[in-house]
CSV table of C-alpha atoms in Angstrom, one decimal:
chain,number,residue,atom,x,y,z
A,1225,MET,CA,0.7,-17.6,-7.2
A,1226,ARG,CA,-0.2,-21.2,-8.5
A,1227,ILE,CA,-1.4,-23.9,-6.4
A,1228,GLY,CA,-0.3,-27.4,-7.1
A,1229,LEU,CA,-3.0,-30.0,-8.4
A,1230,ALA,CA,-4.9,-31.8,-5.6
A,1231,LEU,CA,-6.2,-35.4,-6.0
A,1232,ILE,CA,-9.4,-35.2,-4.4
A,1233,GLY,CA,-10.2,-38.9,-4.0
A,1234,ILE,CA,-9.9,-42.5,-5.3
A,1235,GLY,CA,-12.8,-45.0,-5.0
A,1236,SER,CA,-12.1,-48.5,-3.9
A,1237,LEU,CA,-13.7,-51.8,-3.9
A,1238,THR,CA,-14.2,-53.7,-0.8
A,1239,LEU,CA,-15.1,-57.6,-0.5
A,1240,ALA,CA,-18.5,-58.5,0.9
A,1241,ALA,CA,-18.5,-59.5,4.6
A,1242,SER,CA,-19.4,-63.1,3.6
A,1243,MET,CA,-18.7,-65.2,0.4
A,1244,VAL,CA,-20.0,-68.4,-0.8
A,1245,GLY,CA,-16.6,-69.3,-2.1
A,1246,CYS,CA,-13.2,-67.9,-2.2
A,1247,ASP,CA,-13.4,-67.8,-6.0
A,1248,LYS,CA,-16.6,-65.9,-6.2
A,1249,LEU,CA,-17.0,-62.1,-6.7
A,1250,PRO,CA,-19.5,-60.3,-4.4
A,1251,PHE,CA,-23.1,-60.3,-5.9
A,1252,PHE,CA,-24.1,-56.9,-7.6
A,1253,GLY,CA,-27.0,-58.2,-9.5
A,1254,ALA,CA,-27.1,-59.1,-13.2
A,1255,GLU,CA,-24.6,-56.6,-14.3
A,1256,SER,CA,-20.9,-56.8,-13.8
A,1257,ALA,CA,-19.2,-54.9,-10.9
A,1258,PRO,CA,-18.8,-51.0,-11.5
A,1259,PRO,CA,-15.5,-49.7,-12.1
A,1260,PRO,CA,-13.7,-47.6,-9.3
A,1261,THR,CA,-15.0,-44.0,-9.1
A,1262,VAL,CA,-12.0,-41.5,-9.6
A,1263,ALA,CA,-12.5,-37.9,-9.1
A,1264,ILE,CA,-11.1,-35.7,-11.8
A,1265,PRO,CA,-8.3,-33.3,-10.4
A,1266,THR,CA,-9.4,-29.5,-10.7
A,1267,GLU,CA,-6.9,-26.7,-10.6
A,1268,ALA,CA,-7.7,-24.2,-7.8
A,1269,PRO,CA,-8.1,-20.7,-9.2
A,1270,ALA,CA,-5.3,-18.4,-8.7
A,1271,PRO,CA,-5.7,-15.6,-6.3
A,1272,PRO,CA,-6.2,-12.1,-7.9
A,1273,GLU,CA,-3.0,-10.0,-8.6
A,1274,GLN,CA,-2.3,-7.6,-5.7
A,1275,ARG,CA,-1.2,-4.1,-6.7
A,1276,LEU,CA,0.4,-1.3,-4.8
A,1277,GLU,CA,0.3,2.0,-6.5
A,1278,LEU,CA,-1.0,5.6,-6.4
A,1279,ASN,CA,-4.7,5.7,-7.0
A,1280,LEU,CA,-5.4,9.4,-7.2
A,1281,ARG,CA,-8.0,11.4,-9.1
A,1282,LYS,CA,-7.8,15.0,-10.4
A,1283,GLY,CA,-9.4,17.2,-7.9
A,1284,ASP,CA,-8.4,15.1,-4.8
A,1285,ARG,CA,-7.3,17.3,-1.7
A,1286,PHE,CA,-5.8,16.0,1.6
A,1287,PRO,CA,-3.7,17.4,4.5
A,1288,LEU,CA,-0.4,16.1,5.2
A,1289,LEU,CA,1.7,16.5,8.2
A,1290,LYS,CA,5.6,16.1,8.2
A,1291,THR,CA,7.7,16.2,11.3
A,1292,VAL,CA,11.6,16.2,11.3
A,1293,LYS,CA,13.4,15.7,14.7
A,1294,GLN,CA,17.1,16.2,14.8
A,1295,ASN,CA,19.7,15.5,17.6
A,1296,LEU,CA,23.4,16.5,17.4
A,1297,ILE,CA,25.6,14.7,19.7
A,1298,GLN,CA,29.1,16.3,20.0
A,1299,GLY,CA,32.1,14.1,20.7
A,1300,HIS,CA,31.6,10.9,22.7
A,1301,SER,CA,28.8,12.1,25.0
A,1302,THR,CA,25.8,9.7,25.5
A,1303,VAL,CA,24.1,11.8,28.0
A,1304,GLU,CA,22.6,14.9,26.4
A,1305,PRO,CA,22.7,16.2,22.8
A,1306,SER,CA,24.5,19.4,22.1
A,1307,ALA,CA,21.9,20.5,19.8
A,1308,THR,CA,18.1,19.6,19.1
A,1309,SER,CA,15.6,20.8,16.6
A,1310,GLU,CA,12.1,20.0,15.5
A,1311,LEU,CA,10.2,21.1,12.4
A,1312,ARG,CA,6.4,20.5,12.0
A,1313,VAL,CA,4.9,21.3,8.6
A,1314,VAL,CA,1.2,21.1,7.8
A,1315,MET,CA,0.7,21.0,3.9
A,1316,ALA,CA,-2.2,20.9,1.8
A,1317,ILE,CA,-1.9,18.6,-1.2
A,1318,THR,CA,-4.0,18.8,-4.3
A,1319,VAL,CA,-4.1,16.5,-7.4
A,1320,GLU,CA,-4.0,18.9,-10.3
A,1321,ASP,CA,-3.7,16.5,-13.1
A,1322,VAL,CA,-3.3,12.8,-13.8
A,1323,VAL,CA,-2.1,11.6,-17.3
A,1324,GLU,CA,-2.4,8.4,-18.9
A,1325,ASP,CA,1.4,7.7,-19.1
A,1326,GLY,CA,1.3,7.5,-15.3
A,1327,ARG,CA,2.5,11.1,-14.4
A,1328,ILE,CA,0.7,12.9,-11.7
A,1329,LEU,CA,0.8,16.6,-11.1
A,1330,LEU,CA,0.6,17.5,-7.4
A,1331,GLY,CA,0.4,21.0,-5.8
A,1332,VAL,CA,1.6,21.7,-2.4
A,1333,LYS,CA,0.7,24.7,-0.2
A,1334,TYR,CA,2.3,25.2,3.3
A,1335,ASP,CA,-0.4,26.0,5.8
A,1336,ARG,CA,1.4,26.1,9.1
A,1337,ILE,CA,5.1,25.8,10.2
A,1338,GLN,CA,6.4,25.3,13.7
A,1339,TYR,CA,10.1,25.2,14.6
A,1340,THR,CA,11.9,24.8,17.8
A,1341,GLN,CA,15.6,24.8,18.3
A,1342,LYS,CA,17.9,24.1,21.4
A,1343,MET,CA,21.8,24.9,21.1
A,1344,GLY,CA,24.3,25.8,23.8
A,1345,GLY,CA,21.8,26.6,26.5
A,1346,HIS,CA,19.8,28.9,24.1
A,1347,ALA,CA,16.3,28.0,23.0
A,1348,PHE,CA,14.2,29.5,20.2
A,1349,SER,CA,10.8,28.7,18.8
A,1350,TYR,CA,8.7,29.8,15.9
A,1351,ASP,CA,4.9,29.3,15.0
A,1352,SER,CA,3.5,30.7,11.9
A,1353,ASP,CA,0.1,30.9,13.6
A,1354,GLU,CA,1.6,33.3,16.2
A,1355,PRO,CA,2.8,36.8,16.0
A,1356,ALA,CA,6.5,36.5,14.8
A,1357,PRO,CA,9.3,38.3,16.6
A,1358,SER,CA,10.6,41.5,14.9
A,1359,ARG,CA,13.8,39.8,14.0
A,1360,LEU,CA,14.1,36.1,12.8
A,1361,PRO,CA,17.2,34.1,12.1
A,1362,PRO,CA,17.6,33.8,8.3
A,1363,GLU,CA,16.8,30.0,8.3
A,1364,VAL,CA,13.6,30.6,10.3
A,1365,ALA,CA,12.8,33.6,8.2
A,1366,VAL,CA,12.6,31.3,5.2
A,1367,TYR,CA,9.8,29.3,7.0
A,1368,ALA,CA,7.9,32.4,7.6
A,1369,GLY,CA,8.1,33.1,3.9
A,1370,MET,CA,6.9,29.7,3.0
A,1371,THR,CA,3.6,29.9,4.9
A,1372,GLY,CA,0.7,30.5,2.6
A,1373,THR,CA,2.5,29.9,-0.6
A,1374,GLY,CA,3.6,26.6,-2.6
A,1375,PHE,CA,4.4,25.2,-5.9
A,1376,GLN,CA,3.6,22.2,-8.1
A,1377,PHE,CA,5.5,19.1,-9.1
A,1378,TRP,CA,5.1,16.0,-11.4
A,1379,ILE,CA,5.6,12.5,-10.1
A,1380,GLY,CA,6.6,9.9,-12.5
A,1381,PRO,CA,5.6,6.1,-12.8
A,1382,ASP,CA,8.7,5.4,-10.5
A,1383,ASN,CA,7.1,7.6,-7.7
A,1384,GLN,CA,9.8,10.1,-7.8
A,1385,ILE,CA,9.9,13.9,-8.6
A,1386,ILE,CA,10.7,14.5,-12.2
A,1387,GLU,CA,9.9,18.1,-12.6
A,1388,THR,CA,8.8,21.2,-10.6
A,1389,VAL,CA,6.5,24.0,-11.6
A,1390,GLY,CA,6.6,27.5,-10.0
A,1391,TYR,CA,9.6,26.7,-7.7
A,1392,GLU,CA,11.5,29.8,-8.5
A,1393,GLU,CA,8.7,32.0,-7.8
A,1394,PHE,CA,8.2,30.0,-4.5
A,1395,ALA,CA,11.8,30.2,-3.5
A,1396,THR,CA,11.6,34.1,-4.2
A,1397,LYS,CA,8.8,34.3,-1.7
A,1398,CYS,CA,10.5,32.1,0.9
A,1399,VAL,CA,13.3,34.7,1.2
A,1400,SER,CA,11.0,37.9,1.1
A,1401,GLN,CA,11.4,38.3,4.9
A,1402,VAL,CA,15.1,37.7,5.0
A,1403,ALA,CA,17.6,40.5,5.1
A,1404,GLU,CA,18.7,41.6,1.7
A,1405,SER,CA,22.3,40.8,2.6
A,1406,ALA,CA,21.5,37.1,3.2
A,1407,ARG,CA,18.9,36.6,0.3
A,1408,GLU,CA,21.3,35.8,-2.4
A,1409,LYS,CA,23.0,32.9,-0.3
A,1410,LEU,CA,19.5,31.4,0.7
A,1411,LEU,CA,18.2,31.6,-2.8
A,1412,THR,CA,21.4,29.5,-3.9
A,1413,ARG,CA,20.7,27.1,-0.9
A,1414,LEU,CA,17.1,26.7,-1.9
A,1415,ALA,CA,18.2,26.0,-5.5
A,1416,GLN,CA,20.4,23.2,-4.2
A,1417,THR,CA,17.7,21.5,-2.1
A,1418,THR,CA,15.2,20.6,-4.8
A,1419,GLY,CA,15.4,17.0,-3.5
A,1420,ASP,CA,15.4,17.8,0.1
A,1421,GLU,CA,13.1,19.5,2.7
A,1422,PHE,CA,11.9,22.5,0.6
A,1423,ILE,CA,10.5,20.4,-2.3
A,1424,ALA,CA,8.1,18.5,0.0
A,1425,ASN,CA,10.4,15.4,0.3
A,1426,PHE,CA,7.4,13.5,1.9
A,1427,VAL,CA,7.6,11.8,-1.5
A,1428,ASP,CA,10.9,10.3,-0.7
A,1429,ASP,CA,9.9,9.3,2.7
A,1430,SER,CA,6.5,7.7,2.0
A,1431,ILE,CA,5.2,7.5,-1.8
A,1432,GLY,CA,8.9,7.0,-3.0
A,1433,LEU,CA,9.2,3.8,-0.8
A,1434,MET,CA,6.9,2.0,-3.1
A,1435,PRO,CA,8.0,-0.2,-5.9
A,1436,TYR,CA,8.3,0.9,-9.4
A,1437,ARG,CA,4.8,1.0,-11.3
A,1438,LYS,CA,5.6,-1.1,-14.3
A,1439,HIS,CA,3.1,-0.5,-16.9
A,1440,LEU,CA,1.1,1.6,-14.5
A,1441,GLY,CA,0.7,-1.1,-11.9
A,1442,ALA,CA,3.1,-3.1,-9.6
A,1443,THR,CA,2.0,-6.6,-8.8
A,1444,VAL,CA,3.3,-7.4,-5.4
A,1445,GLU,CA,3.2,-10.0,-2.8
A,1446,ILE,CA,4.3,-10.3,0.9
A,1447,GLY,CA,8.1,-10.8,1.0
A,1448,ASP,CA,9.0,-8.8,-2.1
A,1449,LYS,CA,12.1,-6.7,-1.8
A,1450,TRP,CA,13.6,-3.9,-3.7
A,1451,ARG,CA,16.5,-1.6,-3.4
A,1452,ARG,CA,16.7,2.3,-3.6
A,1453,GLU,CA,19.5,4.6,-3.7
A,1454,ARG,CA,19.2,8.2,-2.5
A,1455,ARG,CA,21.3,11.4,-2.4
A,1456,LEU,CA,20.7,14.0,0.1
A,1457,VAL,CA,22.3,17.4,-0.7
A,1458,ARG,CA,21.8,19.7,2.2
A,1459,PRO,CA,23.5,20.4,4.6
A,1460,VAL,CA,26.2,18.0,3.2
A,1461,ARG,CA,26.0,15.3,0.7
A,1462,ILE,CA,24.9,11.9,2.0
A,1463,PHE,CA,24.5,8.8,0.1
A,1464,LEU,CA,22.0,6.3,1.1
A,1465,ALA,CA,21.5,2.5,-0.2
A,1466,GLU,CA,18.2,1.2,1.4
A,1467,GLU,CA,16.4,-2.1,1.0
A,1468,ASN,CA,12.6,-2.1,1.2
A,1469,GLU,CA,10.5,-5.1,1.9
A,1470,LEU,CA,6.7,-5.5,1.8
A,1471,THR,CA,5.8,-7.3,5.1
A,1472,ARG,CA,2.0,-6.8,5.3
A,1473,LEU,CA,-0.6,-6.7,2.6
A,1474,ASP,CA,-4.3,-6.8,3.2
A,1475,ASP,CA,-7.4,-5.1,1.8
A,1476,ARG,CA,-6.7,-1.8,3.5
A,1477,ILE,CA,-2.9,-1.5,4.5
A,1478,ALA,CA,0.5,-2.2,2.8
A,1479,GLU,CA,3.5,-2.2,5.4
A,1480,ILE,CA,6.8,-1.7,4.1
A,1481,THR,CA,9.9,-1.8,6.2
A,1482,VAL,CA,13.3,0.0,5.4
A,1483,ALA,CA,16.9,-0.9,6.3
A,1484,GLY,CA,19.9,0.9,4.7
A,1485,GLN,CA,23.4,1.9,5.1
A,1486,VAL,CA,25.0,5.6,4.7
A,1487,SER,CA,28.2,5.5,2.5
A,1488,PRO,CA,31.3,7.3,3.7
A,1489,SER,CA,31.9,10.5,1.9
A,1490,LYS,CA,33.8,13.9,2.3
A,1491,SER,CA,32.7,17.5,1.5
A,1492,TYR,CA,33.5,21.0,2.2
A,1493,VAL,CA,30.9,23.5,3.3
A,1494,ALA,CA,30.9,27.3,4.1
A,1495,ASN,CA,30.0,27.7,7.8
A,1496,ASP,CA,28.8,31.1,9.0
A,1497,ASP,CA,29.6,30.3,12.6
A,1498,MET,CA,33.4,29.5,11.8
A,1499,ARG,CA,36.1,31.5,10.0
A,1500,GLY,CA,36.6,29.8,6.7
A,1501,ASP,CA,35.4,26.6,5.1
A,1502,VAL,CA,35.1,23.3,7.1
A,1503,SER,CA,35.5,19.7,6.1
A,1504,VAL,CA,32.7,17.4,6.8
A,1505,GLU,CA,33.6,13.6,6.6
A,1506,ILE,CA,30.6,11.2,6.7
A,1507,ARG,CA,32.1,8.1,8.4
A,1508,GLY,CA,29.1,5.9,7.8
A,1509,GLY,CA,25.7,5.3,9.5
A,1510,ARG,CA,22.4,3.5,9.1
A,1511,SER,CA,18.8,3.9,8.5
A,1512,TYR,CA,15.6,2.0,9.4
A,1513,GLY,CA,11.9,2.7,9.5
A,1514,LEU,CA,8.4,1.5,8.7
A,1515,CYS,CA,5.7,3.0,6.3
A,1516,ARG,CA,2.0,2.1,6.2
A,1517,ILE,CA,0.4,2.7,2.9
A,1518,ASP,CA,-3.2,3.1,2.2
A,1519,ARG,CA,-4.2,0.6,-0.4
A,1520,GLU,CA,-7.2,2.6,-1.6
A,1521,THR,CA,-5.2,5.8,-2.4
A,1522,GLY,CA,-1.4,4.7,-2.2
A,1523,LEU,CA,-0.8,7.6,0.3
A,1524,PRO,CA,1.1,7.2,3.6
A,1525,LEU,CA,-1.1,6.7,6.6
A,1526,GLU,CA,2.1,6.7,8.7
A,1527,SER,CA,5.7,6.7,7.8
A,1528,GLU,CA,8.6,7.0,10.3
A,1529,LEU,CA,12.2,6.7,9.2
A,1530,HIS,CA,15.4,7.1,11.4
A,1531,ARG,CA,18.9,7.9,10.4
A,1532,HIS,CA,21.9,7.6,12.4
A,1533,ILE,CA,25.0,9.4,10.6
A,1534,ARG,CA,28.6,9.6,12.1
A,1535,MET,CA,30.6,12.5,11.2
A,1536,ARG,CA,33.9,14.3,11.7
A,1537,ILE,CA,34.3,17.8,11.3
A,1538,THR,CA,37.6,19.5,10.6
A,1539,VAL,CA,37.7,23.3,11.0
A,1540,ALA,CA,40.1,25.8,9.4
A,1541,ASP,CA,42.7,25.5,12.3
A,1542,GLY,CA,42.9,21.7,12.0
A,1543,ARG,CA,40.8,20.8,15.0
A,1544,GLN,CA,38.6,17.8,14.6
A,1545,ILE,CA,35.2,17.2,16.0
A,1546,ASP,CA,33.4,13.8,16.1
A,1547,GLN,CA,29.7,14.1,16.0
A,1548,VAL,CA,26.6,11.9,15.6
A,1549,LYS,CA,23.6,13.1,14.0
A,1550,GLU,CA,20.2,11.4,14.6
A,1551,ILE,CA,17.1,12.3,12.2
A,1552,VAL,CA,13.8,11.0,12.7
A,1553,THR,CA,11.4,11.8,9.9
A,1554,SER,CA,7.6,11.2,10.1
A,1555,VAL,CA,4.8,11.7,7.5
A,1556,ARG,CA,1.2,11.2,7.9
A,1557,ALA,CA,-1.5,12.0,5.1
A,1558,PHE,CA,-5.2,12.1,5.9
A,1559,PRO,CA,-7.0,11.2,2.5
A,1560,ALA,CA,-10.8,11.9,3.0
A,1561,GLN,CA,-11.7,9.0,0.4
A,1562,SER,CA,-9.7,6.5,2.3
A,1563,ALA,CA,-11.7,3.7,4.1
A,1564,ALA,CA,-8.7,3.1,6.4
A,1565,VAL,CA,-8.8,6.7,7.6
A,1566,ARG,CA,-12.7,6.7,8.0
A,1567,VAL,CA,-12.4,3.5,10.2
A,1568,ARG,CA,-9.7,5.2,12.2
A,1569,LEU,CA,-11.8,8.3,12.8
A,1570,ASP,CA,-14.8,6.3,13.8
A,1571,GLU,CA,-12.9,4.5,16.4
A,1572,ALA,CA,-11.5,7.7,17.7
A,1573,GLU,CA,-15.0,9.2,18.1
A,1574,ARG,CA,-16.2,5.9,20.0
A,1575,ARG,CA,-13.5,6.4,22.4
């Protein structure tokens, strides 16, 4: 950012307090009066360019915590949701490779998964660190199969996933504890969710919020805005158009706010709890959130995104059910090389 020229000062002559005659100049000695002193304008140096980008090195390792909370409100009730769930996933992320063209290969391993669900007066909980029940629902058995395994994926200069490595083997392990009759259906579902929860979509909800890294570096300043469109596949197709704004930028932290709209759409999905397919109409919605990025590494110190989605379900017999789905996704990374993280840990120890 350029700063306008500043005129530092202009010298001026003043008459002597007393004069012999009004046509006489003040006496300065034998030489004539010196000319006015004028300072030469100088141009202030431009501040250094600020960049916001991933700055990872091969071999870096850090834990990452992702939490997804969902409330499903049936009809026009505003008192209690008809169904709630919470998924907590602890992942270990390793930087496997960094290429000059801006691509980064990350490896993810799922260390611990906790899942709770309440629906229709029934509650269920699962913790991969605790002995598992003898029979698990298929969707929870997938989480059990994920624990202790993982895969790799490439991130491009636009901070988005461009390729996966070993994902098919990972998906096969995920369904290893699922009954054979349900495996094929779950494998198909996993193949369709390569942009969602099973591909560590912490990228979309954190790193993916950053601006495109043109020529391996994005020059930014407070007030910058950029748009991003997203498509969520499961359980139904959802289209999001979001605007991100850089609202804070200092030596340690970059703060990005998110505001967006959910586009209306319609899709048909097979529902195991109902006879026949059902029609799901997305009637609209909104999203908002905040992400704090560590300037040293480009990783999310804190990210929390809210989505409110209005839906109308039409079952096979023609009945229609209005629903509101609330989703809160939070992501936290703990890069060991981050000065911001070290300061936070020091403050916690002093307390």
